[in-house]
Amino acid sequence: MEIDKGLGEIERMARSITGSKDISFSDIIGQSRAMIGAIDFAQKIAPTDAVVALRGDSGTGKELFARAIHEASGRSGSFVAINCAALPEQLLESELFGYVDGAFTGGCKGGKPGLFERTEQGTLFLDEIAEMPMPSQAKILRALQGRRVRRIGGAREIPYDARLITATNRDLEALVKKKAFRSDLYYRINVLPIHIPPLTQRRDDIPLLVEHFLFHLSSRLGRSARCLSPQAMEKMIHYPWPGNIRELKHVVERAHILCETEEIGEQAILFGSQTEEWITGCRVPQSGSGNTPLRVQMDIHERRILVHALKDAASIREAARRLGISHPTVLAKMKKHDIRMVRNITDGRTSDKAKINI
Ligand SMILES: Nc1ncnc2c1ncn2[C@@H]1O[C@H](COP(=O)(O)OP(=O)(O)OP(=O)(O)O)[C@@H](O)[C@H]1O
Ligand SMILES: [Mg+2]
C-alpha cells in the first residue's frame, strides 16, 4: 500500500519533469571563464553514452546542465529525474529497479518495471546521489557494470538503455574517506565530472543573470523590461550568494514584485533574514490589491505557510503531515522558495528541527 502510494507520487513528479519545456545549452547563462569551460565540456560529452557526474553547490545549475546534456544528446527518450534523498531505501529501489509480482504486499499485480527499464532511449538523472543508502549504491554499481537490472524479487537480468547523469552538492571524496559512499561506485560515476562553480567565483555573470531573469519576469507578466539601479547592482555583486543562482533568481523576483518603478532601487534588494521580515511582515502585498498577479500572491502566501509549518514542526516529515502534503512535495516547495534547513546536532544526533535559512 505504502509502496504504491509512493510510486504514484514519484510518477506524478516524473511526469511533471518530463512534461516541462525542453532546456538547451542556450538557457544556461554565463560568460565567465569557469562557466564557459563547464559548458564546453558538457557540450562535448553530451552525445556520448558516458555517465556524467555533475558537481556543484546547491543552486549552481546542476539540474539545468543535466537537462541541457539530455537535450543535446540526440536521445529520443525522455529525461526522468529521481531525487535519491527524498525516498526511503525500499521505495527508492522499487522505483529504480522495479519489482516482480508478489515482491511486496500491496505492490502492483504482475509486478512493475523500474525507471532504468522505463527510461528507454532517454536519460535517467540520479539527483543527490550522495544521499543514496549503501545497499542501493551496491545495486546501482551492478546495474552500471552489467548494463542490466534485476527487478526486486526477480531472477532475470534485464538490459536497459538509459543514459545516467548523477548530481551531488556533497564532497564525495570526503564521504568516500569516511566510508559513507562506496569507493567503487565513486570511481564508476566520477569518470566525467563537471564542476559547476559557485556564483562567488563568477561574479562577472551576476549582471547577465539579473538581466536574464528580469527579462523573463517582465515578458511573463506582460510588462516592459526593467533594470536594476547601479547601487542595487553593486549590492548584488558583493553579496556572498550561499544559495547561488536559485537564490539570485528569487531575490530578483522579489525585487520585481516590491518595486513598481522601471528602475529597481537597492531598497528592493532583500537577502536572507531581510526576506523573513518581508514575508512575515506588512510588506506583503494585500490580497487583491495593486497590480500583483494572483500567482505571485499565492506564491507569497504559500511560502509564508511553509516557513511557519517548518518552524513549528519537529521535522520536515512532520511539517508535511501537518500540511497534508507529501514529504517530497514539501522538499520540492522548499527548493522552489529557497528555504533551507540548517541541521542541529544535539547529543550527537542530527535533527531536522532546525533554524530555517530563507
Ligand atoms: N547558469 C544559469 N543560467 C540561468 N539559470 C540558471 C543557471 N544556473 C541555475 N539557474 C536556475 O537556478 C535554479 C536552480 O538551478 P538547479 O535546480 O539546476 O540547481 P541545482 O544545482 O540542481 O541545485 P540543488 O543542488 O539545490 O538541487 C533553476 O531555476 C535554474 O533554472
Ligand atoms: Mg538539483
Coordinates of C-alpha atoms and ligand atoms in Angstrom, one line a residue:
M1 CA 0.0 0.0 0.0
E2 CA 2.7 2.4 1.2
I3 CA 4.8 1.4 -1.9
D4 CA 2.0 2.0 -4.3
K5 CA 1.2 5.4 -2.8
G6 CA 4.9 6.4 -3.0
L7 CA 5.2 5.2 -6.6
G8 CA 2.2 7.2 -7.6
E9 CA 3.8 10.3 -6.1
I10 CA 7.0 9.7 -7.9
E11 CA 5.3 9.1 -11.2
R12 CA 3.5 12.4 -10.9
M13 CA 6.8 14.0 -10.1
A14 CA 8.5 12.3 -13.1
R15 CA 5.6 13.3 -15.4
S16 CA 5.9 16.9 -14.3
I17 CA 9.6 16.8 -15.1
T18 CA 9.4 15.1 -18.4
G19 CA 6.5 17.3 -19.4
S20 CA 8.3 20.6 -18.8
K21 CA 9.8 22.7 -21.5
D22 CA 13.0 21.4 -23.1
I23 CA 16.1 23.1 -21.8
S24 CA 19.1 23.6 -24.0
F25 CA 22.6 24.9 -23.5
S26 CA 21.3 28.4 -24.7
D27 CA 19.3 28.5 -21.4
I28 CA 22.5 28.4 -19.4
I29 CA 23.6 32.0 -18.8
G30 CA 27.2 32.6 -18.1
Q31 CA 30.2 34.1 -19.8
S32 CA 32.8 33.8 -17.1
R33 CA 35.8 31.6 -17.9
A34 CA 34.8 29.0 -15.4
M35 CA 31.3 28.7 -16.9
I36 CA 32.4 28.6 -20.5
G37 CA 34.8 25.8 -19.6
A38 CA 32.0 23.8 -17.9
I39 CA 29.5 24.4 -20.8
D40 CA 32.1 23.5 -23.5
F41 CA 33.0 20.2 -21.7
A42 CA 29.3 19.4 -21.2
Q43 CA 28.5 20.0 -24.9
K44 CA 31.4 17.8 -25.9
I45 CA 30.3 14.8 -23.8
A46 CA 26.6 15.3 -24.4
P47 CA 26.3 13.0 -27.5
T48 CA 28.2 10.1 -25.8
D49 CA 26.7 7.4 -23.6
A50 CA 29.1 8.1 -20.8
V51 CA 27.9 8.5 -17.2
V52 CA 28.2 12.2 -16.1
A53 CA 28.8 13.4 -12.6
L54 CA 27.5 17.0 -12.0
R55 CA 29.3 18.5 -9.0
G56 CA 28.5 21.9 -7.5
D57 CA 26.9 23.7 -4.6
S58 CA 23.2 23.9 -4.1
G59 CA 21.5 26.2 -6.7
T60 CA 24.5 26.3 -9.1
G61 CA 22.5 24.8 -12.0
K62 CA 23.2 21.0 -11.9
E63 CA 19.7 20.1 -13.0
L64 CA 19.8 22.7 -15.7
F65 CA 23.0 21.2 -17.0
A66 CA 21.6 17.7 -16.8
R67 CA 18.6 18.7 -18.9
A68 CA 20.7 20.5 -21.5
I69 CA 23.0 17.5 -21.8
H70 CA 19.9 15.3 -22.4
E71 CA 18.6 17.7 -25.0
A72 CA 21.9 17.8 -26.9
S73 CA 22.4 14.0 -26.6
G74 CA 20.2 13.2 -29.5
R75 CA 18.5 10.6 -27.4
S76 CA 14.9 10.1 -28.4
G77 CA 13.5 9.1 -25.0
S78 CA 12.6 11.4 -22.1
F79 CA 14.5 13.0 -19.3
V80 CA 13.5 11.3 -16.0
A81 CA 14.7 12.6 -12.7
I82 CA 14.7 10.9 -9.3
N83 CA 15.8 12.5 -6.0
C84 CA 17.7 9.8 -4.1
A85 CA 17.4 11.8 -0.9
A86 CA 13.6 12.0 -0.9
L87 CA 12.7 8.3 -0.7
P88 CA 13.3 5.6 1.9
E89 CA 15.6 2.7 0.7
Q90 CA 12.9 0.2 -0.3
L91 CA 10.8 2.7 -2.2
L92 CA 13.9 4.1 -4.0
E93 CA 14.9 0.6 -5.1
S94 CA 11.5 -0.4 -6.2
E95 CA 11.2 2.8 -8.2
L96 CA 14.7 2.4 -9.8
F97 CA 14.7 -1.3 -10.4
G98 CA 11.0 -2.3 -10.4
Y99 CA 9.7 -5.5 -8.8
V100 CA 8.1 -8.8 -9.7
D101 CA 4.6 -9.9 -8.8
G102 CA 4.3 -10.7 -5.1
A103 CA 7.5 -8.9 -4.1
F104 CA 5.6 -6.7 -1.8
T105 CA 2.2 -6.7 -0.2
G106 CA 0.3 -4.0 -1.9
G107 CA 2.5 -4.0 -5.0
C108 CA 1.0 -3.9 -8.5
K109 CA -0.3 -7.2 -9.7
G110 CA 2.0 -8.5 -12.4
G111 CA 4.9 -6.5 -11.0
K112 CA 6.3 -3.3 -12.3
P113 CA 9.3 -2.2 -14.4
G114 CA 11.6 0.3 -12.7
L115 CA 12.9 3.6 -14.1
F116 CA 16.0 2.0 -15.6
E117 CA 13.8 -0.1 -17.8
R118 CA 11.2 2.6 -18.4
T119 CA 13.7 5.4 -19.4
E120 CA 14.1 3.8 -22.8
Q121 CA 16.5 5.8 -25.1
G122 CA 16.3 8.5 -22.5
T123 CA 18.3 10.0 -19.6
L124 CA 18.0 8.9 -16.0
F125 CA 19.0 11.7 -13.7
L126 CA 20.0 10.5 -10.2
D127 CA 19.9 13.6 -8.2
E128 CA 21.5 13.9 -4.8
I129 CA 23.3 10.6 -5.3
A130 CA 25.4 11.0 -2.2
E131 CA 22.3 10.5 -0.1
M132 CA 21.6 7.1 -1.6
P133 CA 21.7 4.3 1.1
M134 CA 24.7 2.0 0.9
P135 CA 22.8 -1.2 -0.1
S136 CA 21.2 0.8 -3.0
Q137 CA 24.6 2.1 -4.0
A138 CA 25.8 -1.6 -4.5
K139 CA 22.8 -2.3 -6.7
I140 CA 23.4 0.8 -8.8
L141 CA 27.0 -0.2 -9.3
R142 CA 25.9 -3.7 -10.5
A143 CA 23.4 -2.1 -12.9
L144 CA 26.1 0.2 -14.3
Q145 CA 28.7 -2.5 -14.8
G146 CA 26.4 -5.0 -16.5
R147 CA 24.1 -2.5 -18.1
R148 CA 21.3 -4.8 -16.8
V149 CA 18.9 -4.6 -13.9
R150 CA 17.2 -7.2 -11.8
R151 CA 13.7 -6.4 -10.5
I152 CA 13.2 -6.8 -6.8
G153 CA 12.3 -10.4 -6.1
G154 CA 13.2 -11.4 -9.6
A155 CA 15.9 -13.6 -11.0
R156 CA 16.1 -12.4 -14.6
E157 CA 18.7 -9.8 -15.7
I158 CA 17.0 -7.2 -17.9
P159 CA 19.0 -5.0 -20.3
Y160 CA 18.3 -1.3 -20.2
D161 CA 19.2 1.7 -22.5
A162 CA 19.1 4.7 -20.2
R163 CA 22.0 7.2 -20.0
L164 CA 22.9 8.1 -16.5
I165 CA 23.6 11.5 -15.1
T166 CA 24.3 11.9 -11.4
A167 CA 24.4 15.1 -9.3
T168 CA 25.5 16.0 -5.8
N169 CA 26.4 19.1 -3.8
R170 CA 28.3 17.0 -1.3
D171 CA 32.0 16.4 -1.1
L172 CA 32.0 12.9 -2.5
E173 CA 35.8 12.4 -1.8
A174 CA 35.3 13.1 1.9
L175 CA 32.3 10.8 2.0
V176 CA 34.4 8.0 0.4
K177 CA 37.1 8.6 3.0
K178 CA 34.5 8.3 5.8
K179 CA 33.1 5.2 4.1
A180 CA 29.8 6.9 3.8
F181 CA 29.9 6.5 0.0
R182 CA 31.2 3.4 -1.9
S183 CA 34.6 4.0 -3.4
D184 CA 33.9 1.6 -6.4
L185 CA 30.7 3.5 -7.2
Y186 CA 32.6 6.8 -6.8
Y187 CA 35.2 5.7 -9.4
R188 CA 32.5 4.4 -11.7
I189 CA 30.4 7.6 -11.8
N190 CA 33.1 10.2 -11.5
V191 CA 34.8 9.4 -14.8
L192 CA 33.4 12.6 -16.4
P193 CA 32.9 15.1 -13.6
I194 CA 31.6 18.6 -14.4
H195 CA 32.3 21.1 -11.7
I196 CA 29.9 24.0 -11.8
P197 CA 31.5 26.9 -10.0
P198 CA 29.6 28.8 -7.2
L199 CA 28.4 32.2 -8.0
T200 CA 31.0 33.9 -5.9
Q201 CA 33.7 32.5 -8.3
R202 CA 31.9 34.1 -11.3
R203 CA 30.7 37.4 -10.1
D204 CA 31.0 38.7 -13.7
D205 CA 28.0 36.6 -14.5
I206 CA 25.7 38.4 -12.0
P207 CA 24.7 41.3 -14.2
L208 CA 23.9 38.9 -17.1
L209 CA 21.8 36.6 -14.8
V210 CA 19.9 39.6 -13.4
E211 CA 19.1 40.8 -16.9
H212 CA 18.1 37.4 -18.0
F213 CA 15.7 36.8 -15.0
L214 CA 14.3 40.4 -15.3
F215 CA 13.6 39.9 -19.0
H216 CA 11.8 36.6 -18.4
L217 CA 9.7 38.1 -15.5
S218 CA 8.7 41.1 -17.5
S219 CA 7.7 39.1 -20.5
R220 CA 5.8 36.6 -18.4
L221 CA 3.8 39.4 -16.7
G222 CA 3.4 41.3 -19.9
R223 CA 5.3 44.3 -18.7
S224 CA 8.1 46.3 -20.3
A225 CA 11.7 45.3 -19.5
R226 CA 13.1 46.7 -16.2
C227 CA 16.6 47.1 -14.8
L228 CA 18.5 47.5 -11.5
S229 CA 19.9 50.8 -10.4
P230 CA 23.7 50.9 -10.2
Q231 CA 23.5 50.8 -6.4
A232 CA 21.2 47.8 -6.5
M233 CA 23.5 46.0 -8.9
E234 CA 26.5 46.8 -6.6
K235 CA 24.6 45.2 -3.7
M236 CA 24.0 42.1 -5.8
I237 CA 27.6 41.8 -7.0
H238 CA 29.0 42.0 -3.4
Y239 CA 26.6 39.6 -1.7
P240 CA 28.1 36.1 -0.8
W241 CA 25.2 34.1 -2.5
P242 CA 25.1 30.9 -0.3
G243 CA 22.1 29.7 -2.4
N244 CA 23.8 30.6 -5.7
I245 CA 21.7 31.2 -8.8
R246 CA 18.5 29.9 -7.3
E247 CA 18.8 32.5 -4.5
L248 CA 19.7 35.2 -7.1
K249 CA 16.6 34.3 -9.1
H250 CA 14.4 34.7 -6.0
V251 CA 16.0 37.9 -5.0
V252 CA 15.3 39.3 -8.5
E253 CA 11.7 38.0 -8.4
R254 CA 11.1 39.7 -5.0
A255 CA 12.6 42.9 -6.1
H256 CA 10.4 42.8 -9.2
I257 CA 7.3 42.5 -7.0
L258 CA 8.4 45.0 -4.4
C259 CA 9.4 47.8 -6.7
E260 CA 6.9 49.3 -9.1
T261 CA 9.3 51.7 -10.9
E262 CA 11.1 50.9 -14.2
E263 CA 14.5 51.1 -12.4
I264 CA 14.6 48.8 -9.4
G265 CA 16.3 50.5 -6.4
E266 CA 18.6 49.0 -3.7
Q267 CA 15.8 49.1 -1.1
A268 CA 14.0 46.3 -3.0
I269 CA 17.0 44.0 -2.9
L270 CA 16.5 41.8 0.1
F271 CA 18.7 39.0 1.3
G272 CA 18.5 36.2 3.9
S273 CA 16.8 37.4 7.2
Q274 CA 15.6 40.6 5.5
T275 CA 13.3 38.3 3.4
E276 CA 11.8 36.8 6.6
E277 CA 10.8 40.3 7.7
W278 CA 9.3 40.7 4.3
I279 CA 7.3 37.5 4.2
T280 CA 6.0 37.7 7.7
G281 CA 5.7 41.5 7.9
C282 CA 3.3 44.0 6.4
R283 CA 5.4 44.4 3.2
V284 CA 3.5 41.5 1.7
P285 CA 1.0 42.9 -0.9
Q286 CA -2.6 42.6 0.3
S287 CA -4.7 40.0 -1.5
G288 CA -6.5 41.5 -4.4
S289 CA -4.7 44.8 -4.1
G290 CA -2.4 46.6 -6.6
N291 CA -1.2 45.1 -9.7
T292 CA 0.3 42.0 -8.1
P293 CA -0.8 38.9 -10.2
L294 CA -2.7 36.2 -8.4
R295 CA 0.0 33.6 -9.0
V296 CA 2.6 35.8 -7.3
Q297 CA 0.3 36.5 -4.3
M298 CA -0.3 32.8 -4.0
D299 CA 3.4 32.1 -4.1
I300 CA 4.0 34.6 -1.3
H301 CA 1.3 33.0 0.9
E302 CA 2.5 29.5 0.1
R303 CA 6.0 30.5 1.2
R304 CA 4.7 32.1 4.4
I305 CA 2.6 29.0 5.3
L306 CA 5.6 26.7 4.6
V307 CA 8.0 28.7 6.8
H308 CA 5.6 28.7 9.7
A309 CA 4.9 25.0 9.4
L310 CA 8.6 24.2 9.3
K311 CA 9.4 26.4 12.2
D312 CA 6.7 24.8 14.3
A313 CA 7.2 21.1 13.4
A314 CA 9.9 18.8 14.7
S315 CA 10.9 17.7 11.3
I316 CA 10.2 18.2 7.6
R317 CA 8.2 15.0 7.6
E318 CA 6.1 16.3 10.5
A319 CA 5.5 19.6 8.7
A320 CA 4.4 17.6 5.6
R321 CA 2.0 15.6 7.8
R322 CA 0.5 18.7 9.3
L323 CA 0.1 20.4 5.9
G324 CA -1.5 17.3 4.5
I325 CA 1.1 17.0 1.7
S326 CA 3.8 14.5 1.0
H327 CA 7.4 14.8 2.1
P328 CA 8.7 15.0 -1.5
T329 CA 6.2 17.8 -2.1
V330 CA 7.5 19.8 0.9
L331 CA 11.1 19.3 -0.3
A332 CA 10.1 20.5 -3.8
K333 CA 8.4 23.5 -2.4
M334 CA 11.3 24.3 -0.1
K335 CA 13.5 24.3 -3.1
K336 CA 11.1 26.4 -5.1
H337 CA 11.0 29.1 -2.4
D338 CA 14.7 28.8 -1.5
I339 CA 14.0 27.7 2.1
R340 CA 16.9 25.7 3.6
M341 CA 17.2 23.9 6.9
V342 CA 20.4 24.2 8.9
R343 CA 20.7 20.9 10.8
N344 CA 21.2 21.0 14.5
I345 CA 23.4 18.4 16.1
T346 CA 22.3 17.7 19.6
D347 CA 23.6 14.9 21.8
G348 CA 25.4 13.5 18.8
R349 CA 22.1 13.2 16.9
T350 CA 21.1 15.1 13.9
S351 CA 17.7 16.6 13.9
D352 CA 15.7 18.3 11.3
K353 CA 14.2 20.7 13.8
A354 CA 16.4 23.5 12.8
K355 CA 17.0 27.0 12.0
I356 CA 15.4 27.9 8.7
N357 CA 17.5 29.7 6.3
I358 CA 15.5 31.9 4.0
Ligands
LIG1 N1 23.6 29.5 -15.5 C1 22.3 29.6 -15.3 N2 21.5 30.4 -16.1 C2 20.2 30.5 -15.9 N3 19.5 30.0 -14.9 C3 20.2 29.2 -14.1 C4 21.6 29.0 -14.2 N4 22.0 28.2 -13.2 C5 20.9 27.9 -12.5 N5 19.8 28.5 -13.0 C6 18.5 28.5 -12.4 O1 18.6 28.4 -11.0 C7 17.7 27.5 -10.4 C8 18.5 26.4 -9.7 O2 19.1 25.6 -10.6 P1 19.2 24.0 -10.5 O3 17.9 23.5 -9.9 O4 19.7 23.4 -11.8 O5 20.3 23.9 -9.3 P2 21.0 22.6 -8.6 O6 22.4 22.7 -8.7 O7 20.3 21.4 -9.2 O8 20.5 22.9 -7.1 P3 20.4 21.8 -5.9 O9 21.7 21.2 -5.6 O10 19.8 22.6 -4.8 O11 19.4 20.7 -6.4 C9 16.8 27.0 -11.5 O12 15.7 27.8 -11.6 C10 17.7 27.2 -12.8 O13 16.9 27.3 -13.9
MG2 MG 19.1 20.0 -8.2

